[in-house]
Amino acid sequence: MYSRRIHHLMLLVLSCTWAWAAVSYAQTPNAERELRFGTDPTGGAPYIFKVDPNGPYIGFEVELAAYMAQKLGRLPVAVEGEWSTLPELLDKPRGGEKGIDIVLNGYELREDLQQQYAATVPYYVYRLALVVHAQDDSIQQWSDLRAGKRIGVLEGSVAFDYCQQRYPGQVLPNKDVAVMFEEVKRRGRVDATVQDNPAAIWFVHFDPTYRGQFKMIEPARQPSYYVIYLRKEDRQLKERLDEAIREGFRDGTFRRIYSKYGLWNADQEWLAKELTGQFPADDDTPVEALGSSSGGSLWPLIPKLLQAAGMTVFLSVASFPLAMILGLLIALGRVYGPHWLAAPLTVYVEVIRGTPLLLQLYFLFFMFPKIHPLFALDPIYTGILGLALNYAAYEAENYRAGLLAIPKGQMEAALALGMTPLTAIRTVVVPQALRLVIPPVTNDFIALFKDTSVCSVILITELTRRYNELYNFNRDLVVELAIVTAGLYLMMSYPLALLARRLEKRWGTAHTTR
């Protein structure tokens, strides 16, 4: 009966996986009609953000992408990813689920990236801006930071390198720009933040949540460029993007876009002169400045959290049965297999258990495709495979403990009755061992629900990543969103706890009582 249920469960999981694969195949992008640009919406305004939680993305880079797609005769499509790993998406196949043509998300002109990817001509000149609390008089100039001030910077950015070299030991990196401004506002763990001036201008002058809370310390430092990165072999695309950028400065389109977000300044006038040989024509057309919304409602956001919770459930139910099967095979190999088989299985368990799941997923998604394109799986399949391989190591230890707990006399009695060793293991030892390990296996399944949040590093939008996105655009609802997200995790895991107790009572405890 138990094996039959496992069989039915496996059929259900395989059916779901194939259905998902069919949907993914149906959604395969048409690379010739789309301009797919990699972006990280959690980076927020003014790059890419939402005013209406259910509305489209807006932002000056969203408008730039739309302008350039129009010039190319394509449709702009935003492909969401994590900011620090966006360029590595260019190493993956263009036609995959997370395939992109360009990276357009406030990426600086950097030598290390230029060695791997092609870069367009600059589309914006930025400077590093120092932002402090409006009431903080202890920082009047950059040199005041040397008095042990704690500095929040975006992880992996040029600002991080700049501050790390000049103020060692004082830098607190973070992946969320909004978190650093919130810390400065609270005057908590961070005394000041160094950001690219587009983000600084937005939070200081435009964001209604923080307007009047900060001040910028002049002058901004180290001017440099934002560029678009793309594959080196896409020479024709690069030429067309370069021409579109020059044309955007020449005809005033970029001036109108940047002015809308308060980003047009003398640096852009100079850049226009450098790219086109002339300053852009004066334009007195009124531009309506944007501001992000505040005081929104929680209810429109709940369907998005529920949709992401569905992905969390799918990742869990698709990966854990694979982990159980693989873990059982590993345990049998270690307990009953020959030494030449048991030794590498032991190494596998120790290596997997001794390295972080996040690092394993990173290798599967970003490193393995560089070895051979055959390893370039879509994020969803990489997530299922990574979770299954990781949890298989832990399940192998559970099953090994269960197998060793079965008295040797059980095996000897089965062999005395004429059974082969394989039949004795399959019909006598394994069923009893499975009952013994029900509690730890169920606990691991519950833990897997929460570990699916790590899959956000390979661009899967599950519940925790969706919470981060919604929080970024609705910071006045941070407590409500956190409560709903935690409640959804509890609703997914608590029924499993009840099921574990019932199974333990029916098979585990009842068996040991006898």
mmCIF file of C-alpha atoms in Angstrom, residues 86-320:
data_model
loop_
_atom_site.group_PDB
_atom_site.id
_atom_site.type_symbol
_atom_site.label_atom_id
_atom_site.label_comp_id
_atom_site.label_asym_id
_atom_site.label_seq_id
_atom_site.Cartn_x
_atom_site.Cartn_y
_atom_site.Cartn_z
ATOM 1 C CA LEU A 86 22.424 40.169 -14.937
ATOM 2 C CA PRO A 87 25.517 40.161 -17.233
ATOM 3 C CA GLU A 88 25.869 36.395 -16.745
ATOM 4 C CA LEU A 89 22.472 35.933 -18.385
ATOM 5 C CA LEU A 90 24.247 36.884 -21.618
ATOM 6 C CA ASP A 91 26.203 33.614 -21.284
ATOM 7 C CA LYS A 92 22.977 31.626 -21.485
ATOM 8 C CA PRO A 93 20.997 30.774 -24.651
ATOM 9 C CA ARG A 94 18.998 33.696 -26.019
ATOM 10 C CA GLY A 95 15.886 31.574 -26.511
ATOM 11 C CA GLY A 96 15.585 30.234 -22.962
ATOM 12 C CA GLU A 97 13.101 31.362 -20.364
ATOM 13 C CA LYS A 98 15.563 33.898 -18.958
ATOM 14 C CA GLY A 99 17.301 34.570 -22.267
ATOM 15 C CA ILE A 100 18.119 38.227 -22.918
ATOM 16 C CA ASP A 101 19.544 40.385 -25.692
ATOM 17 C CA ILE A 102 20.927 43.212 -23.567
ATOM 18 C CA VAL A 103 21.528 44.267 -19.966
ATOM 19 C CA LEU A 104 19.954 47.660 -19.291
ATOM 20 C CA ASN A 105 19.823 48.418 -15.574
ATOM 21 C CA GLY A 106 22.211 51.118 -14.383
ATOM 22 C CA TYR A 107 25.344 49.120 -15.191
ATOM 23 C CA GLU A 108 28.531 51.111 -15.058
ATOM 24 C CA LEU A 109 31.272 51.009 -17.692
ATOM 25 C CA ARG A 110 33.716 48.558 -16.103
ATOM 26 C CA GLU A 111 36.907 47.008 -17.467
ATOM 27 C CA ASP A 112 36.144 43.543 -16.106
ATOM 28 C CA LEU A 113 32.771 43.450 -17.865
ATOM 29 C CA GLN A 114 34.198 44.897 -21.085
ATOM 30 C CA GLN A 115 36.590 41.951 -21.283
ATOM 31 C CA GLN A 116 33.640 39.540 -21.452
ATOM 32 C CA TYR A 117 30.890 41.522 -23.134
ATOM 33 C CA ALA A 118 30.399 44.266 -25.675
ATOM 34 C CA ALA A 119 29.270 47.668 -24.418
ATOM 35 C CA THR A 120 27.366 50.387 -26.245
ATOM 36 C CA VAL A 121 28.227 54.049 -26.163
ATOM 37 C CA PRO A 122 27.147 55.655 -22.862
ATOM 38 C CA TYR A 123 23.514 56.589 -22.408
ATOM 39 C CA TYR A 124 23.946 58.427 -19.091
ATOM 40 C CA VAL A 125 26.668 60.141 -17.067
ATOM 41 C CA TYR A 126 26.354 59.445 -13.364
ATOM 42 C CA ARG A 127 28.309 60.552 -10.317
ATOM 43 C CA LEU A 128 28.642 59.117 -6.835
ATOM 44 C CA ALA A 129 26.454 61.087 -4.423
ATOM 45 C CA LEU A 130 26.836 61.194 -0.643
ATOM 46 C CA VAL A 131 23.451 61.252 1.146
ATOM 47 C CA VAL A 132 22.947 61.804 4.877
ATOM 48 C CA HIS A 133 20.013 62.504 7.182
ATOM 49 C CA ALA A 134 18.662 66.040 6.844
ATOM 50 C CA GLN A 135 19.258 66.710 10.576
ATOM 51 C CA ASP A 136 22.759 65.242 10.682
ATOM 52 C CA ASP A 137 25.290 68.082 10.947
ATOM 53 C CA SER A 138 28.230 65.803 11.714
ATOM 54 C CA ILE A 139 28.817 65.142 7.991
ATOM 55 C CA GLN A 140 29.386 68.366 6.068
ATOM 56 C CA GLN A 141 31.831 67.037 3.475
ATOM 57 C CA TRP A 142 33.212 63.727 2.209
ATOM 58 C CA SER A 143 36.257 63.886 4.486
ATOM 59 C CA ASP A 144 33.946 63.721 7.542
ATOM 60 C CA LEU A 145 33.312 60.069 6.672
ATOM 61 C CA ARG A 146 36.812 59.266 7.928
ATOM 62 C CA ALA A 147 35.593 59.884 11.483
ATOM 63 C CA GLY A 148 34.404 56.263 11.650
ATOM 64 C CA LYS A 149 31.089 56.868 9.901
ATOM 65 C CA ARG A 150 29.236 53.754 8.701
ATOM 66 C CA ILE A 151 28.533 53.875 4.976
ATOM 67 C CA GLY A 152 25.815 51.904 3.195
ATOM 68 C CA VAL A 153 26.524 51.015 -0.456
ATOM 69 C CA LEU A 154 25.070 48.769 -3.109
ATOM 70 C CA GLU A 155 26.852 45.433 -3.169
ATOM 71 C CA GLY A 156 28.994 44.876 -6.285
ATOM 72 C CA SER A 157 28.704 48.478 -7.485
ATOM 73 C CA VAL A 158 31.358 51.062 -8.314
ATOM 74 C CA ALA A 159 30.287 52.917 -5.152
ATOM 75 C CA PHE A 160 31.235 49.820 -3.165
ATOM 76 C CA ASP A 161 34.742 49.732 -4.656
ATOM 77 C CA TYR A 162 35.157 53.494 -4.213
ATOM 78 C CA CYS A 163 34.222 53.442 -0.519
ATOM 79 C CA GLN A 164 36.055 50.198 0.190
ATOM 80 C CA GLN A 165 39.335 51.744 -0.999
ATOM 81 C CA ARG A 166 38.923 55.052 0.813
ATOM 82 C CA TYR A 167 37.050 54.047 3.980
ATOM 83 C CA PRO A 168 38.091 50.460 4.771
ATOM 84 C CA GLY A 169 36.204 48.842 7.624
ATOM 85 C CA GLN A 170 33.374 51.376 7.441
ATOM 86 C CA VAL A 171 31.425 49.964 4.483
ATOM 87 C CA LEU A 172 28.158 48.055 4.980
ATOM 88 C CA PRO A 173 27.091 46.564 1.611
ATOM 89 C CA ASN A 174 23.495 45.640 0.883
ATOM 90 C CA LYS A 175 21.586 44.426 -2.163
ATOM 91 C CA ASP A 176 18.625 46.737 -1.568
ATOM 92 C CA VAL A 177 19.044 50.468 -2.148
ATOM 93 C CA ALA A 178 15.802 51.252 -0.310
ATOM 94 C CA VAL A 179 17.034 49.476 2.818
ATOM 95 C CA MET A 180 20.089 51.742 2.987
ATOM 96 C CA PHE A 181 18.003 54.900 2.701
ATOM 97 C CA GLU A 182 15.669 53.529 5.374
ATOM 98 C CA GLU A 183 18.660 52.968 7.682
ATOM 99 C CA VAL A 184 19.877 56.535 7.111
ATOM 100 C CA LYS A 185 16.369 57.813 7.804
ATOM 101 C CA ARG A 186 16.217 55.874 11.083
ATOM 102 C CA ARG A 187 19.797 56.929 11.895
ATOM 103 C CA GLY A 188 20.344 53.294 12.790
ATOM 104 C CA ARG A 189 23.123 51.018 11.514
ATOM 105 C CA VAL A 190 24.138 53.400 8.718
ATOM 106 C CA ASP A 191 25.241 57.043 9.042
ATOM 107 C CA ALA A 192 25.375 57.806 5.313
ATOM 108 C CA THR A 193 24.935 56.143 1.964
ATOM 109 C CA VAL A 194 26.886 56.572 -1.269
ATOM 110 C CA GLN A 195 24.761 55.979 -4.359
ATOM 111 C CA ASP A 196 24.713 56.759 -8.029
ATOM 112 C CA ASN A 197 23.133 60.195 -8.361
ATOM 113 C CA PRO A 198 19.943 58.941 -10.159
ATOM 114 C CA ALA A 199 18.936 56.947 -7.074
ATOM 115 C CA ALA A 200 20.091 59.713 -4.733
ATOM 116 C CA ILE A 201 18.125 62.403 -6.599
ATOM 117 C CA TRP A 202 14.997 60.267 -6.541
ATOM 118 C CA PHE A 203 15.049 59.498 -2.819
ATOM 119 C CA VAL A 204 16.051 63.037 -1.798
ATOM 120 C CA HIS A 205 13.710 65.039 -4.034
ATOM 121 C CA PHE A 206 10.935 62.851 -5.491
ATOM 122 C CA ASP A 207 9.990 59.882 -3.326
ATOM 123 C CA PRO A 208 7.046 61.072 -1.170
ATOM 124 C CA THR A 209 7.961 58.596 1.574
ATOM 125 C CA TYR A 210 11.364 60.216 2.122
ATOM 126 C CA ARG A 211 10.974 63.736 0.751
ATOM 127 C CA GLY A 212 12.649 66.188 3.153
ATOM 128 C CA GLN A 213 14.351 63.410 5.140
ATOM 129 C CA PHE A 214 17.760 63.571 3.431
ATOM 130 C CA LYS A 215 20.305 65.981 2.032
ATOM 131 C CA MET A 216 23.074 65.468 -0.512
ATOM 132 C CA ILE A 217 26.622 66.542 0.293
ATOM 133 C CA GLU A 218 28.155 68.370 -2.648
ATOM 134 C CA PRO A 219 30.033 67.859 -4.803
ATOM 135 C CA ALA A 220 29.226 64.444 -6.241
ATOM 136 C CA ARG A 221 32.335 62.503 -7.187
ATOM 137 C CA GLN A 222 33.904 60.251 -9.807
ATOM 138 C CA PRO A 223 31.777 60.786 -12.945
ATOM 139 C CA SER A 224 31.385 57.732 -15.137
ATOM 140 C CA TYR A 225 28.956 56.157 -17.580
ATOM 141 C CA TYR A 226 25.972 53.870 -17.722
ATOM 142 C CA VAL A 227 26.178 51.583 -20.745
ATOM 143 C CA ILE A 228 24.238 48.683 -22.223
ATOM 144 C CA TYR A 229 26.004 45.306 -22.251
ATOM 145 C CA LEU A 230 25.393 42.668 -24.897
ATOM 146 C CA ARG A 231 27.133 39.659 -26.452
ATOM 147 C CA LYS A 232 30.362 40.407 -28.328
ATOM 148 C CA GLU A 233 29.149 38.555 -31.407
ATOM 149 C CA ASP A 234 26.085 40.844 -31.698
ATOM 150 C CA ARG A 235 28.025 43.497 -33.617
ATOM 151 C CA GLN A 236 25.109 44.576 -35.773
ATOM 152 C CA LEU A 237 22.850 44.976 -32.747
ATOM 153 C CA LYS A 238 25.530 47.061 -31.027
ATOM 154 C CA GLU A 239 25.844 49.370 -34.026
ATOM 155 C CA ARG A 240 22.093 49.903 -34.154
ATOM 156 C CA LEU A 241 21.889 50.553 -30.405
ATOM 157 C CA ASP A 242 24.774 53.033 -30.607
ATOM 158 C CA GLU A 243 22.981 54.889 -33.380
ATOM 159 C CA ALA A 244 19.699 54.836 -31.451
ATOM 160 C CA ILE A 245 21.416 56.371 -28.400
ATOM 161 C CA ARG A 246 22.992 59.123 -30.516
ATOM 162 C CA GLU A 247 19.672 59.789 -32.224
ATOM 163 C CA GLY A 248 17.937 59.919 -28.816
ATOM 164 C CA PHE A 249 20.275 62.683 -27.672
ATOM 165 C CA ARG A 250 20.108 64.465 -31.020
ATOM 166 C CA ASP A 251 16.310 64.653 -31.324
ATOM 167 C CA GLY A 252 15.674 65.467 -27.640
ATOM 168 C CA THR A 253 14.053 62.152 -26.707
ATOM 169 C CA PHE A 254 16.589 61.440 -23.968
ATOM 170 C CA ARG A 255 16.235 64.980 -22.610
ATOM 171 C CA ARG A 256 12.468 64.483 -22.249
ATOM 172 C CA ILE A 257 12.860 61.068 -20.602
ATOM 173 C CA TYR A 258 15.544 62.189 -18.147
ATOM 174 C CA SER A 259 13.742 65.431 -17.298
ATOM 175 C CA LYS A 260 10.626 63.439 -16.415
ATOM 176 C CA TYR A 261 12.602 61.813 -13.593
ATOM 177 C CA GLY A 262 14.681 64.853 -12.641
ATOM 178 C CA LEU A 263 17.853 63.388 -14.172
ATOM 179 C CA TRP A 264 18.704 65.845 -16.941
ATOM 180 C CA ASN A 265 21.709 67.976 -15.981
ATOM 181 C CA ALA A 266 24.884 69.534 -17.376
ATOM 182 C CA ASP A 267 26.632 66.141 -17.510
ATOM 183 C CA GLN A 268 24.042 64.915 -20.012
ATOM 184 C CA GLU A 269 24.426 68.083 -22.081
ATOM 185 C CA TRP A 270 28.146 67.347 -22.265
ATOM 186 C CA LEU A 271 27.520 63.684 -23.149
ATOM 187 C CA ALA A 272 25.188 64.722 -25.961
ATOM 188 C CA LYS A 273 27.947 66.975 -27.323
ATOM 189 C CA GLU A 274 30.482 64.135 -27.104
ATOM 190 C CA LEU A 275 28.245 61.621 -28.907
ATOM 191 C CA THR A 276 26.639 63.813 -31.557
ATOM 192 C CA GLY A 277 29.079 66.696 -31.960
ATOM 193 C CA GLN A 278 26.499 69.245 -30.909
ATOM 194 C CA PHE A 279 24.510 70.221 -27.864
ATOM 195 C CA PRO A 280 20.852 69.151 -27.957
ATOM 196 C CA ALA A 281 18.383 71.743 -29.129
ATOM 197 C CA ASP A 282 16.539 73.736 -26.503
ATOM 198 C CA ASP A 283 13.199 72.214 -25.640
ATOM 199 C CA ASP A 284 10.637 74.195 -23.656
ATOM 200 C CA THR A 285 8.017 71.442 -23.761
ATOM 201 C CA PRO A 286 6.572 71.045 -20.222
ATOM 202 C CA VAL A 287 7.535 67.746 -18.632
ATOM 203 C CA GLU A 288 5.419 66.181 -15.904
ATOM 204 C CA ALA A 289 7.683 64.910 -13.140
ATOM 205 C CA LEU A 290 6.841 61.538 -11.627
ATOM 206 C CA GLY A 291 6.580 60.551 -7.996
ATOM 207 C CA SER A 292 6.028 57.113 -6.543
ATOM 208 C CA SER A 293 2.803 56.297 -4.790
ATOM 209 C CA SER A 294 2.332 55.829 -1.091
ATOM 210 C CA GLY A 295 -0.485 54.758 1.177
ATOM 211 C CA GLY A 296 -1.582 51.875 -1.094
ATOM 212 C CA SER A 297 -3.856 48.994 -0.181
ATOM 213 C CA LEU A 298 -2.729 45.495 0.701
ATOM 214 C CA TRP A 299 -5.561 43.688 -1.067
ATOM 215 C CA PRO A 300 -4.369 44.161 -4.682
ATOM 216 C CA LEU A 301 -1.029 42.628 -3.683
ATOM 217 C CA ILE A 302 -2.368 39.404 -2.181
ATOM 218 C CA PRO A 303 -3.037 37.661 -5.561
ATOM 219 C CA LYS A 304 0.602 38.257 -6.493
ATOM 220 C CA LEU A 305 1.749 36.658 -3.244
ATOM 221 C CA LEU A 306 -0.598 33.715 -3.808
ATOM 222 C CA GLN A 307 0.743 33.247 -7.333
ATOM 223 C CA ALA A 308 4.319 33.211 -6.004
ATOM 224 C CA ALA A 309 3.273 30.799 -3.249
ATOM 225 C CA GLY A 310 2.124 28.462 -6.028
ATOM 226 C CA MET A 311 5.669 28.454 -7.398
ATOM 227 C CA THR A 312 6.989 27.648 -3.922
ATOM 228 C CA VAL A 313 4.621 24.670 -3.684
ATOM 229 C CA PHE A 314 5.546 23.488 -7.186
ATOM 230 C CA LEU A 315 9.284 23.611 -6.478
ATOM 231 C CA SER A 316 8.774 21.659 -3.267
ATOM 232 C CA VAL A 317 6.500 18.895 -4.569
ATOM 233 C CA ALA A 318 8.578 18.482 -7.734
ATOM 234 C CA SER A 319 11.987 18.292 -6.060
ATOM 235 C CA PHE A 320 11.376 16.439 -2.817
#
